Coordinates of C-alpha atoms in Angstrom, one line a residue:
X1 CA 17.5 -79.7 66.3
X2 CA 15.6 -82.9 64.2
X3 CA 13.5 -81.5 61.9
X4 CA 11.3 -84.0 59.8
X5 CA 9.9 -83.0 56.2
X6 CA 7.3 -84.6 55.0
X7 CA 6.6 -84.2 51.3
X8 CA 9.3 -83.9 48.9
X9 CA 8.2 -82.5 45.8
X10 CA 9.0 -79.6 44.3
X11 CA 8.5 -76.7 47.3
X12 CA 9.4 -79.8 50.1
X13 CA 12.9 -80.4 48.7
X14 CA 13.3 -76.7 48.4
X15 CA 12.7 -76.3 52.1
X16 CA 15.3 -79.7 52.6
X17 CA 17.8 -77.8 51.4
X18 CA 17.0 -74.5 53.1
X19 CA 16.8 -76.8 56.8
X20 CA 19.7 -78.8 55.3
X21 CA 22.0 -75.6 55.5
X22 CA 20.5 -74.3 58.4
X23 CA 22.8 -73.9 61.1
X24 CA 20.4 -74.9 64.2
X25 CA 18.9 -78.4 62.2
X26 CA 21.5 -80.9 62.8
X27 CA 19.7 -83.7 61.7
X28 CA 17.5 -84.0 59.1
X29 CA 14.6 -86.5 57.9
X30 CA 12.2 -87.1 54.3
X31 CA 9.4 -88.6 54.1
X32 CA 7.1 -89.1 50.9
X33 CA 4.8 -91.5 49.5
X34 CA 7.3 -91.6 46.3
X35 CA 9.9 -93.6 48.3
X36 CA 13.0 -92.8 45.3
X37 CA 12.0 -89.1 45.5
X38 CA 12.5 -88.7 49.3
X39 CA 15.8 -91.0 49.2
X40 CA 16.5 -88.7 46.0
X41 CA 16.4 -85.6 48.1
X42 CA 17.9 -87.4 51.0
X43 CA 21.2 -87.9 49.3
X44 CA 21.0 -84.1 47.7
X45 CA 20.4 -82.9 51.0
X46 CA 22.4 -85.2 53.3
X47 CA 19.1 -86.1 54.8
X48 CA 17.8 -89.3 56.2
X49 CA 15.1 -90.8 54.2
X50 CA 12.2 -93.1 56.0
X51 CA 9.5 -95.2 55.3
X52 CA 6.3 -94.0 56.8
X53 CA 5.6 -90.8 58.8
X54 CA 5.7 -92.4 61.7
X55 CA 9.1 -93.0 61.5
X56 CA 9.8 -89.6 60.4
X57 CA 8.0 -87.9 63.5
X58 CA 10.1 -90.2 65.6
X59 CA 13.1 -88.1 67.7
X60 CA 11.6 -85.4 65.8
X61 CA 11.8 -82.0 67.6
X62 CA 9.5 -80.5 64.6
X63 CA 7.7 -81.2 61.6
X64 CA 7.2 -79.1 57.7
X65 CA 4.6 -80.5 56.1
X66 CA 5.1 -80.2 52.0
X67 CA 3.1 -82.9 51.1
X68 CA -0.1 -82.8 48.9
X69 CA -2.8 -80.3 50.2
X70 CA -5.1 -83.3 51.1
X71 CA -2.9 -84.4 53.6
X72 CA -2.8 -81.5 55.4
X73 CA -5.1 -81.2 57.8
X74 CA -4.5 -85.2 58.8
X75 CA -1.0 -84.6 59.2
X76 CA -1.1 -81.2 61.1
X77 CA -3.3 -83.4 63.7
X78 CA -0.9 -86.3 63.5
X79 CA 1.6 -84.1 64.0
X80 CA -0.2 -82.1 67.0
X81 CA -1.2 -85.5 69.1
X82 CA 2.6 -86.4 69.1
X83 CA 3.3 -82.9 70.5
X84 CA 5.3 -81.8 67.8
X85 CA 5.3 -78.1 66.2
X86 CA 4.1 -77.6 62.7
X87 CA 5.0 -75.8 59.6
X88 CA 3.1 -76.0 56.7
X89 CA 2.8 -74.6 53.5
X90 CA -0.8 -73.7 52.7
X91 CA -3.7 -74.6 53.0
X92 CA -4.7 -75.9 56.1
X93 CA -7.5 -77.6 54.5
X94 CA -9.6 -76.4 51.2
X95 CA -12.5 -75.9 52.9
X96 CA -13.3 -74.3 56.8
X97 CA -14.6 -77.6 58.6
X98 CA -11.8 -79.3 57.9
X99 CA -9.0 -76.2 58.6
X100 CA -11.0 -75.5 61.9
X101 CA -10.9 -79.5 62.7
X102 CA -6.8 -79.3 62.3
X103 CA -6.8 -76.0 64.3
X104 CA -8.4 -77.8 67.0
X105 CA -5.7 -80.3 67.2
X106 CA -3.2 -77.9 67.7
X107 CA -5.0 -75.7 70.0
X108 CA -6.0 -79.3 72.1
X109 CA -2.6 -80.1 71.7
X110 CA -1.5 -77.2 73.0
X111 CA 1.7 -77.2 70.0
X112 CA 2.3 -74.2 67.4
X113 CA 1.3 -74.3 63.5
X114 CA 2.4 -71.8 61.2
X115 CA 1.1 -71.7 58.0
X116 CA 3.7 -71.0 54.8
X117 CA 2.8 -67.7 53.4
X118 CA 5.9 -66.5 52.6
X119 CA 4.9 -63.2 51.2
X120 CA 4.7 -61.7 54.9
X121 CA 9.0 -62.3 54.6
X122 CA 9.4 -60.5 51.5
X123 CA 11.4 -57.4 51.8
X124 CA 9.0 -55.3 49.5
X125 CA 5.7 -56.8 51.5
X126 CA 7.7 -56.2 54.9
X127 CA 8.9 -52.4 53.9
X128 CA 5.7 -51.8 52.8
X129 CA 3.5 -52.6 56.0
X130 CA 6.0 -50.6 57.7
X131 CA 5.4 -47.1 55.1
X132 CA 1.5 -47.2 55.4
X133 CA 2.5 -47.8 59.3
X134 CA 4.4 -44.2 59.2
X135 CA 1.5 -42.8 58.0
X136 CA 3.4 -41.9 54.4
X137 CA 0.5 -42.4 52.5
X138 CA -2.2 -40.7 54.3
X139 CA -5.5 -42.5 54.5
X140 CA -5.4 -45.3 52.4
X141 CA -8.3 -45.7 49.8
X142 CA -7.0 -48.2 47.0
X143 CA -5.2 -51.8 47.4
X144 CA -4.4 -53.7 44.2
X145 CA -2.9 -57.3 44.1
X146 CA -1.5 -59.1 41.3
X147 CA -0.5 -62.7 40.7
X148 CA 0.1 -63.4 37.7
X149 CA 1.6 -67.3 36.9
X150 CA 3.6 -67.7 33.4
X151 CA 2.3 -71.2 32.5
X152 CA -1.0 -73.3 33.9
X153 CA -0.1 -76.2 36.0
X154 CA -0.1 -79.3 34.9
X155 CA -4.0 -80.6 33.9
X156 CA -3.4 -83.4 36.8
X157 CA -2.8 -80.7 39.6
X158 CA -6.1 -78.6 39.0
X159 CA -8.4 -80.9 40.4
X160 CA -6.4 -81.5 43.4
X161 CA -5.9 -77.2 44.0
X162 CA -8.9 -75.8 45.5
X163 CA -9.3 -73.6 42.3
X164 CA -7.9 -70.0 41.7
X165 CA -9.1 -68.4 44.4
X166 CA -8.0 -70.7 46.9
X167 CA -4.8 -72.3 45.9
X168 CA -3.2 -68.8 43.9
X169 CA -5.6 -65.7 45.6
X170 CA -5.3 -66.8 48.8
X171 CA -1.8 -65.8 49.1
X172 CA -3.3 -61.8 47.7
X173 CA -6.1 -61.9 50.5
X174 CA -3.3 -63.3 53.4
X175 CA -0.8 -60.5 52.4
X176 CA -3.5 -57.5 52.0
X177 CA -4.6 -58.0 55.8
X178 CA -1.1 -58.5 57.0
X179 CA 0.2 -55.3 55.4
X180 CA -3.1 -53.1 55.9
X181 CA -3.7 -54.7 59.3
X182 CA -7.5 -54.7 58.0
X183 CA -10.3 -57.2 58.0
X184 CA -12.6 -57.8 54.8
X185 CA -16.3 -57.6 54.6
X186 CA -17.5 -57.6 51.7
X187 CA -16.3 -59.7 47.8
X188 CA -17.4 -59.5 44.9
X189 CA -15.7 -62.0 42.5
X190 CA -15.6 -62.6 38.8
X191 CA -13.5 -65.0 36.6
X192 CA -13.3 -66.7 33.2
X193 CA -12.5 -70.2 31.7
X194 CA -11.8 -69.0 28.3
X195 CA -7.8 -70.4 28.3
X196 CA -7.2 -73.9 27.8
X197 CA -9.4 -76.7 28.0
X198 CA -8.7 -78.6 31.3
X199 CA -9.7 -75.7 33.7
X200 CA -13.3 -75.8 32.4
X201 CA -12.7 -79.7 32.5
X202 CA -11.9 -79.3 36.3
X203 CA -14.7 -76.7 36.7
X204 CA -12.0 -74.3 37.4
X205 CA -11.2 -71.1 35.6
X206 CA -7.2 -70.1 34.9
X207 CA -8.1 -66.1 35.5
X208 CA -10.0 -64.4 37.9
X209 CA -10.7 -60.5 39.5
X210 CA -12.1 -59.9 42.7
X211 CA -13.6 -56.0 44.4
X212 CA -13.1 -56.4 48.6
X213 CA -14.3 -54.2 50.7
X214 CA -12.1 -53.8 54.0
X215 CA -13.4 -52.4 57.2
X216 CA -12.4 -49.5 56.7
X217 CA -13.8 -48.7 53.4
X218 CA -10.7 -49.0 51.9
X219 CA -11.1 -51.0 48.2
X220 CA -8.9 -53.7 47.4
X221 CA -8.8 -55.0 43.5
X222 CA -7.0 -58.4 43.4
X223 CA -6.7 -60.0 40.2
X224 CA -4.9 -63.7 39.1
X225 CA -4.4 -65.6 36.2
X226 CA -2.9 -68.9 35.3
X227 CA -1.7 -67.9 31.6
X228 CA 1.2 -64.6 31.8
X229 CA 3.4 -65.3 29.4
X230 CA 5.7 -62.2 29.5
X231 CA 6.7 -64.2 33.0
X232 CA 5.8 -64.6 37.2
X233 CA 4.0 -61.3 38.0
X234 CA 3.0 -60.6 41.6
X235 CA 2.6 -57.0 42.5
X236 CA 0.9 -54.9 45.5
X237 CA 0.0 -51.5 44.9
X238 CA -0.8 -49.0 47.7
X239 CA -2.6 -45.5 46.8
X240 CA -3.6 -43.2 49.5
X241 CA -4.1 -39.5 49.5
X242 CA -0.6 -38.4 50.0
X243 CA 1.5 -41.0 48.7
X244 CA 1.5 -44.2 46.5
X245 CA 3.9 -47.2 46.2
X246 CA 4.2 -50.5 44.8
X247 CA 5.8 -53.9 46.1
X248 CA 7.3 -56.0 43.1
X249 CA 8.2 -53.4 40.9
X250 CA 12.3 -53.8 39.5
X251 CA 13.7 -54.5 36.7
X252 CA 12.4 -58.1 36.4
X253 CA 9.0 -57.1 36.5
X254 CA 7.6 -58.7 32.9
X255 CA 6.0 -55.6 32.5
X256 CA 6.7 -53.5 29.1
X257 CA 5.5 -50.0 29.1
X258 CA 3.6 -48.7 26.3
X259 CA 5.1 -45.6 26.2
X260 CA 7.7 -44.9 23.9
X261 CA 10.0 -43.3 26.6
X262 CA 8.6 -46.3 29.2
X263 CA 10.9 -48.8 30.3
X264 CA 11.2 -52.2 27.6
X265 CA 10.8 -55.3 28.2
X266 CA 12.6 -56.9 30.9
X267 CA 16.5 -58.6 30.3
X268 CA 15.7 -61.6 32.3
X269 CA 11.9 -61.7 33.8
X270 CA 10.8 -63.4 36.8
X271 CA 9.9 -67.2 35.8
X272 CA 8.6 -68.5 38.9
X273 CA 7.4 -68.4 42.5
X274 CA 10.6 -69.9 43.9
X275 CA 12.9 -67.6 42.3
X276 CA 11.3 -64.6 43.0
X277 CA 10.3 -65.5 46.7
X278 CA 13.6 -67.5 47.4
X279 CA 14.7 -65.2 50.1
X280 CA 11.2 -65.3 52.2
X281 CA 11.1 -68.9 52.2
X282 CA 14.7 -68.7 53.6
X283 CA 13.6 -66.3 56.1
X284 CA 10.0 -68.0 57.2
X285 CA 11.8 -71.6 57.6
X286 CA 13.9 -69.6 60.1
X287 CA 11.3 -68.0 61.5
X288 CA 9.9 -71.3 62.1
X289 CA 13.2 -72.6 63.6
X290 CA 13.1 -70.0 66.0
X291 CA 9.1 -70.1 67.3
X292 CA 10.5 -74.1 67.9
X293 CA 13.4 -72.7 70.1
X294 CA 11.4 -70.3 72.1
X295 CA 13.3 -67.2 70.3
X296 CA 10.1 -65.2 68.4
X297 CA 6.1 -65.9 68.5
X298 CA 4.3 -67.4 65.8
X299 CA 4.2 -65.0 62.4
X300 CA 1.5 -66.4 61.2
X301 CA -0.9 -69.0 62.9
X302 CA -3.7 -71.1 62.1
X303 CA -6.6 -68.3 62.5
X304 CA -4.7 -66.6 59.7
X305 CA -4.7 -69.1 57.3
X306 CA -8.7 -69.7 58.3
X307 CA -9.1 -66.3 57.3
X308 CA -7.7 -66.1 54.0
X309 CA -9.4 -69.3 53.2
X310 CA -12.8 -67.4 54.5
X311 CA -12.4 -64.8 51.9
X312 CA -11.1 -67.5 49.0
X313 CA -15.0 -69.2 50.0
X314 CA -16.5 -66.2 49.6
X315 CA -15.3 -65.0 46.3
X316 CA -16.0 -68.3 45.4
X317 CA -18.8 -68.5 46.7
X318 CA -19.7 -64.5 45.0
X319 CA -18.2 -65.9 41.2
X320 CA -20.9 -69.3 41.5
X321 CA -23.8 -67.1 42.5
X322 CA -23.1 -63.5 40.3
X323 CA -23.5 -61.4 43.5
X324 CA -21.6 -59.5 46.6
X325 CA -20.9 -61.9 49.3
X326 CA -20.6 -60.3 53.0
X327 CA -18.0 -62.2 55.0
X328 CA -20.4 -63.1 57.5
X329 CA -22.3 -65.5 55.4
X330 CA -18.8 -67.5 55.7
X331 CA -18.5 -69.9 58.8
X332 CA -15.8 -68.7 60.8
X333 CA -16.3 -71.5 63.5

């Protein structure tokens, strides 16, 4: 299989050399706007580097798209019109018209996108949906998320993301419908500029809570912040009235208890998303190789990624405006 990645900054020469040692992709082709950084990864990777896209989508038999999150949508319908299937890390687009005008591409097109929300290929996540499947917990009344980053990005990136919600959150709202099998209805957001300067400079803020409301009446409490400096925290926590359990809880969690029996400080803390998630990206980038060979369906389409961006607008939309947002105020196409 020819597999072409386009984008190879830091996530897109991570998945180079996660296709790079796959054994299905036999030949493998970069492609970035920074031509030294794609021949740079090339000749880490043992990848061929080319000039333009075009060139790249050329022989291709498939296409991940790691490039920067304006490009998306434009390249997920290039990519569509020259029949080829698409991975691509998320978002579609930061806002629904564009997302639903890529998803129409594909669906014209009649070729597969999955979007790269790696979360749903973490072991935790994955064991998880499966004990609130088993009934373990009884009915489920409480949800709460956590993503916690150790450091802000850099000033240049925050204009660029989407904002909290919808470049950090949005990975919170994909996971809590993928393990609870639920739909939300309902946000109420909140968040705060009050850490350094260039978020309020980019109208952003660096932490933010939200309150969802699924359709069930279960209540979901996902909360993210920019600024964590015991280390990468990202956490689901399932309460129900039998049982409760909790996904990204070990002995890296940079979480010290207060107690003085609690567990200390952790030896060596999580530092980042591509340490702790290493394993799921792995395991969705052969996922992906597999939906391209006929062997599995798609994991996680299009329409998903619209509707974690729908509830991203609304608590947007709910922080801007002080009030509960239902999610059919939010275009769904």
């Amino acid at each position: 299989m020819r597999i072409a990645v386009i984008g190879t900054g830091r996530i897109g020469a991570f998945h180079a050399g996660v296709l790079a040692r796959h054994p299905e992709v036999h030949h493998l082709v970069v492609a970035d706007a920074d031509a030294a950084r794609a021949a740079e990864v090339a000749a880490l990777t043992g990848a061929t580097a080319k000039a333009t896209v075009t060139e790249a989508f050329t022989g291709a038999d498939a296409v991940v798209i790691a490039s920067a999150t304006s490009a998306h949508a434009t390249l997920i319908a290039a990519a569509a019109r020259a029949g080829l299937p698409v991975f691509c890390e998320k978002p579609v687009a930061l806002d629904v018209p564009k997302t639903l005008e890529a998803l129409r591409a594909v669906e014209a097109a009649g070729t597969e996108l999955q979007l790269g929300f790696m979360r749903r290929f973490d072991a935790g996540y994955r064991h998880a949906r499966e004990l609130l499947r088993s009934g373990r917990l009884g009915r489920l009344h409480t949800v709460r998320a956590v993503t916690s980053d150790p450091a802000p990005p850099p000033a240049a990136y925050l204009p660029l993301s989407g904002g909290l919600y919808r470049d950090c959150l949005v990975h919170d709202f994909d996971i809590v419908r993928w393990v609870t099998g639920r739909e939300v209805t309902e946000v109420y957001a909140t968040g705060s500029d009050a850490g350094p300067a260039m978020f309020r400079a980019a109208g952003d803020i660096d932490t933010a809570a939200a309150v969802l409301t699924l359709d069930d009446h279960t209540l979901v409490t996902a909360t993210a912040t920019r600024c964590n400096g015991a280390g990468y925290d990202v956490r689901l926590e399932l309460a129900g009235d039998q049982d409760q359990f909790a996904v990204g809880l070990d002995d890296r969690t940079p979480l010290t208890s207060a107690e003085p029996q609690g567990p200390g400080r952790p030896d060596k803390p999580w530092t980042g998303f591509l340490e702790r998630f290493a394993p799921a990206y792995e395991a969705e980038l052969d996922a992906f190789v597999r939906l391209v060979r006929g062997e599995a369906a798609n994991p996680c389409d299009g329409r998903d990624a619209l509707a974690a961006l729908r509830v991203a607008e609304a608590c947007e939309l709910s922080r801007r405006e002080r009030r509960m947002v239902r999610m059919d105020e939010i275009s769904a196409g």
